[in-house]
């Protein structure tokens, strides 16, 4: 059992499958209260809808109490160092959920804290999103192994965690990106190492049509993530031709499911209305953040 969830790689294959299974049980109505009498700190340097609300409600449903701390309240590494923040919060809280700009801040929190630290998004990874993504694929297909996931867009934090999660559960992972925005070679190598010698390999494309051909799941994300706003004009130019629309989805497998972690930048990675398409599971995916994160807190905080 990991002591923190900073990276999806902190979870071995069995833990990934366990969390997907427990997320399904929460979705089906499991109503245990393993956090009764406990408090969880939600420490956010960046805005959030899904992550903030789903953790807050999730902690409440598990019987606990969530304390939200926004970027102007704590001043991580400005008002006081991350290690001091961790040492103070651990005196009151059974876990620290943190959304940070720089992944090293999460490491500093985790190195110092005696309680679990959960990555609620960093520049490097978004593991809670990837767990909700797996839960959604399991919900839609009834299996994970052998499902083909095609990610169209930036080789960003969401893509990194999703690729590693797919390797852990035996789902094939493809990615189409403009060359300057591809997944880093070291990350692809690490994902391939996780697949092992018998598994598939990450397939990389610069043509979205090739990447989605016959895929069961097509996944996209914004071209400009939080904190990259100064690059948005350059990115819009680089990602021209990478929009996921109905014509692109027609190249995928019959019954293809469209995933998007949201928020969407309509008119960029998807046209307006695309997430309301019958082929979209984006709102199930958002709901599954709640179920997956409850499973994470149960695993990390409560000895099962
Ligand atoms: N997908 C996701 O993390 O959404 P928020 O930024 O709204 O939390």
PDB file of N, CA, C and O in Angstrom, residues 150-178:
ATOM      1  N   UNK A 150      -7.022   6.132 -27.313  1.00  0.00           N
ATOM      2  CA  UNK A 150      -6.251   7.048 -28.170  1.00  0.00           C
ATOM      3  C   UNK A 150      -6.382   8.457 -27.612  1.00  0.00           C
ATOM      4  O   UNK A 150      -7.490   9.005 -27.555  1.00  0.00           O
ATOM      5  N   UNK A 151      -5.279   9.034 -27.197  1.00  0.00           N
ATOM      6  CA  UNK A 151      -5.260  10.400 -26.653  1.00  0.00           C
ATOM      7  C   UNK A 151      -4.843  11.337 -27.780  1.00  0.00           C
ATOM      8  O   UNK A 151      -3.790  11.137 -28.401  1.00  0.00           O
ATOM      9  N   UNK A 152      -5.644  12.362 -28.016  1.00  0.00           N
ATOM     10  CA  UNK A 152      -5.348  13.329 -29.084  1.00  0.00           C
ATOM     11  C   UNK A 152      -5.077  14.672 -28.430  1.00  0.00           C
ATOM     12  O   UNK A 152      -6.000  15.289 -27.869  1.00  0.00           O
ATOM     13  N   UNK A 153      -3.841  15.124 -28.471  1.00  0.00           N
ATOM     14  CA  UNK A 153      -3.542  16.433 -27.892  1.00  0.00           C
ATOM     15  C   UNK A 153      -2.181  16.500 -27.240  1.00  0.00           C
ATOM     16  O   UNK A 153      -1.257  15.774 -27.602  1.00  0.00           O
ATOM     17  N   UNK A 154      -2.105  17.378 -26.258  1.00  0.00           N
ATOM     18  CA  UNK A 154      -0.842  17.715 -25.610  1.00  0.00           C
ATOM     19  C   UNK A 154      -0.341  16.548 -24.740  1.00  0.00           C
ATOM     20  O   UNK A 154      -1.120  15.955 -23.987  1.00  0.00           O
ATOM     21  N   UNK A 155       0.934  16.264 -24.803  1.00  0.00           N
ATOM     22  CA  UNK A 155       1.526  15.243 -23.936  1.00  0.00           C
ATOM     23  C   UNK A 155       1.736  15.833 -22.547  1.00  0.00           C
ATOM     24  O   UNK A 155       2.875  15.993 -22.089  1.00  0.00           O
ATOM     25  N   UNK A 156       0.633  16.107 -21.874  1.00  0.00           N
ATOM     26  CA  UNK A 156       0.668  16.890 -20.625  1.00  0.00           C
ATOM     27  C   UNK A 156       0.495  15.996 -19.394  1.00  0.00           C
ATOM     28  O   UNK A 156       0.592  14.762 -19.478  1.00  0.00           O
ATOM     29  N   UNK A 157       0.214  16.623 -18.259  1.00  0.00           N
ATOM     30  CA  UNK A 157       0.056  15.887 -16.999  1.00  0.00           C
ATOM     31  C   UNK A 157      -1.050  14.822 -17.098  1.00  0.00           C
ATOM     32  O   UNK A 157      -0.882  13.701 -16.596  1.00  0.00           O
ATOM     33  N   UNK A 158      -2.146  15.157 -17.743  1.00  0.00           N
ATOM     34  CA  UNK A 158      -3.260  14.206 -17.886  1.00  0.00           C
ATOM     35  C   UNK A 158      -2.825  13.024 -18.760  1.00  0.00           C
ATOM     36  O   UNK A 158      -3.079  11.856 -18.425  1.00  0.00           O
ATOM     37  N   UNK A 159      -2.148  13.322 -19.855  1.00  0.00           N
ATOM     38  CA  UNK A 159      -1.693  12.258 -20.760  1.00  0.00           C
ATOM     39  C   UNK A 159      -0.663  11.359 -20.073  1.00  0.00           C
ATOM     40  O   UNK A 159      -0.694  10.131 -20.227  1.00  0.00           O
ATOM     41  N   UNK A 160       0.230  11.959 -19.301  1.00  0.00           N
ATOM     42  CA  UNK A 160       1.255  11.145 -18.618  1.00  0.00           C
ATOM     43  C   UNK A 160       0.596  10.144 -17.671  1.00  0.00           C
ATOM     44  O   UNK A 160       0.904   8.948 -17.699  1.00  0.00           O
ATOM     45  N   UNK A 161      -0.293  10.643 -16.824  1.00  0.00           N
ATOM     46  CA  UNK A 161      -0.922   9.740 -15.850  1.00  0.00           C
ATOM     47  C   UNK A 161      -1.784   8.697 -16.543  1.00  0.00           C
ATOM     48  O   UNK A 161      -1.793   7.521 -16.148  1.00  0.00           O
ATOM     49  N   UNK A 162      -2.505   9.106 -17.574  1.00  0.00           N
ATOM     50  CA  UNK A 162      -3.376   8.164 -18.283  1.00  0.00           C
ATOM     51  C   UNK A 162      -2.553   7.065 -18.949  1.00  0.00           C
ATOM     52  O   UNK A 162      -2.914   5.878 -18.896  1.00  0.00           O
ATOM     53  N   UNK A 163      -1.455   7.440 -19.586  1.00  0.00           N
ATOM     54  CA  UNK A 163      -0.605   6.444 -20.256  1.00  0.00           C
ATOM     55  C   UNK A 163      -0.101   5.414 -19.251  1.00  0.00           C
ATOM     56  O   UNK A 163      -0.171   4.199 -19.486  1.00  0.00           O
ATOM     57  N   UNK A 164       0.370   5.899 -18.104  1.00  0.00           N
ATOM     58  CA  UNK A 164       0.899   4.977 -17.090  1.00  0.00           C
ATOM     59  C   UNK A 164      -0.210   4.116 -16.512  1.00  0.00           C
ATOM     60  O   UNK A 164      -0.016   2.916 -16.240  1.00  0.00           O
ATOM     61  N   UNK A 165      -1.391   4.699 -16.341  1.00  0.00           N
ATOM     62  CA  UNK A 165      -2.526   3.932 -15.814  1.00  0.00           C
ATOM     63  C   UNK A 165      -2.930   2.838 -16.805  1.00  0.00           C
ATOM     64  O   UNK A 165      -3.219   1.701 -16.402  1.00  0.00           O
ATOM     65  N   UNK A 166      -2.941   3.164 -18.089  1.00  0.00           N
ATOM     66  CA  UNK A 166      -3.298   2.157 -19.104  1.00  0.00           C
ATOM     67  C   UNK A 166      -2.315   0.987 -19.050  1.00  0.00           C
ATOM     68  O   UNK A 166      -2.718  -0.185 -19.127  1.00  0.00           O
ATOM     69  N   UNK A 167      -1.031   1.316 -18.907  1.00  0.00           N
ATOM     70  CA  UNK A 167      -0.031   0.247 -18.846  1.00  0.00           C
ATOM     71  C   UNK A 167      -0.274  -0.657 -17.641  1.00  0.00           C
ATOM     72  O   UNK A 167      -0.089  -1.874 -17.705  1.00  0.00           O
ATOM     73  N   UNK A 168      -0.714  -0.078 -16.542  1.00  0.00           N
ATOM     74  CA  UNK A 168      -0.937  -0.850 -15.321  1.00  0.00           C
ATOM     75  C   UNK A 168      -2.101  -1.818 -15.415  1.00  0.00           C
ATOM     76  O   UNK A 168      -2.135  -2.825 -14.712  1.00  0.00           O
ATOM     77  N   UNK A 169      -3.072  -1.507 -16.286  1.00  0.00           N
ATOM     78  CA  UNK A 169      -4.264  -2.363 -16.371  1.00  0.00           C
ATOM     79  C   UNK A 169      -4.357  -3.102 -17.696  1.00  0.00           C
ATOM     80  O   UNK A 169      -5.357  -3.753 -17.972  1.00  0.00           O
ATOM     81  N   UNK A 170      -3.326  -2.986 -18.543  1.00  0.00           N
ATOM     82  CA  UNK A 170      -3.312  -3.745 -19.793  1.00  0.00           C
ATOM     83  C   UNK A 170      -4.155  -3.150 -20.905  1.00  0.00           C
ATOM     84  O   UNK A 170      -4.545  -3.861 -21.843  1.00  0.00           O
ATOM     85  N   UNK A 171      -4.463  -1.848 -20.810  1.00  0.00           N
ATOM     86  CA  UNK A 171      -5.143  -1.164 -21.923  1.00  0.00           C
ATOM     87  C   UNK A 171      -4.075  -0.595 -22.855  1.00  0.00           C
ATOM     88  O   UNK A 171      -3.047  -0.104 -22.383  1.00  0.00           O
ATOM     89  N   UNK A 172      -4.322  -0.666 -24.164  1.00  0.00           N
ATOM     90  CA  UNK A 172      -3.358  -0.113 -25.124  1.00  0.00           C
ATOM     91  C   UNK A 172      -3.477   1.410 -25.130  1.00  0.00           C
ATOM     92  O   UNK A 172      -4.585   1.955 -25.003  1.00  0.00           O
ATOM     93  N   UNK A 173      -2.347   2.096 -25.248  1.00  0.00           N
ATOM     94  CA  UNK A 173      -2.349   3.564 -25.228  1.00  0.00           C
ATOM     95  C   UNK A 173      -1.678   4.100 -26.482  1.00  0.00           C
ATOM     96  O   UNK A 173      -0.536   3.751 -26.791  1.00  0.00           O
ATOM     97  N   UNK A 174      -2.411   4.943 -27.201  1.00  0.00           N
ATOM     98  CA  UNK A 174      -1.863   5.659 -28.360  1.00  0.00           C
ATOM     99  C   UNK A 174      -1.958   7.150 -28.077  1.00  0.00           C
ATOM    100  O   UNK A 174      -2.863   7.587 -27.379  1.00  0.00           O
ATOM    101  N   UNK A 175      -1.059   7.909 -28.692  1.00  0.00           N
ATOM    102  CA  UNK A 175      -1.143   9.363 -28.526  1.00  0.00           C
ATOM    103  C   UNK A 175      -0.775  10.044 -29.841  1.00  0.00           C
ATOM    104  O   UNK A 175       0.196   9.648 -30.499  1.00  0.00           O
ATOM    105  N   UNK A 176      -1.577  11.043 -30.201  1.00  0.00           N
ATOM    106  CA  UNK A 176      -1.264  11.892 -31.364  1.00  0.00           C
ATOM    107  C   UNK A 176      -1.053  13.308 -30.872  1.00  0.00           C
ATOM    108  O   UNK A 176      -1.943  13.888 -30.246  1.00  0.00           O
ATOM    109  N   UNK A 177       0.131  13.849 -31.130  1.00  0.00           N
ATOM    110  CA  UNK A 177       0.471  15.213 -30.701  1.00  0.00           C
ATOM    111  C   UNK A 177       1.308  15.873 -31.779  1.00  0.00           C
ATOM    112  O   UNK A 177       2.050  15.182 -32.497  1.00  0.00           O
ATOM    113  N   UNK A 178       1.287  17.203 -31.879  1.00  0.00           N
ATOM    114  CA  UNK A 178       2.308  17.869 -32.681  1.00  0.00           C
ATOM    115  C   UNK A 178       3.674  17.521 -32.084  1.00  0.00           C
ATOM    116  O   UNK A 178       3.788  17.416 -30.855  1.00  0.00           O
TER     117      UNK A 178
END
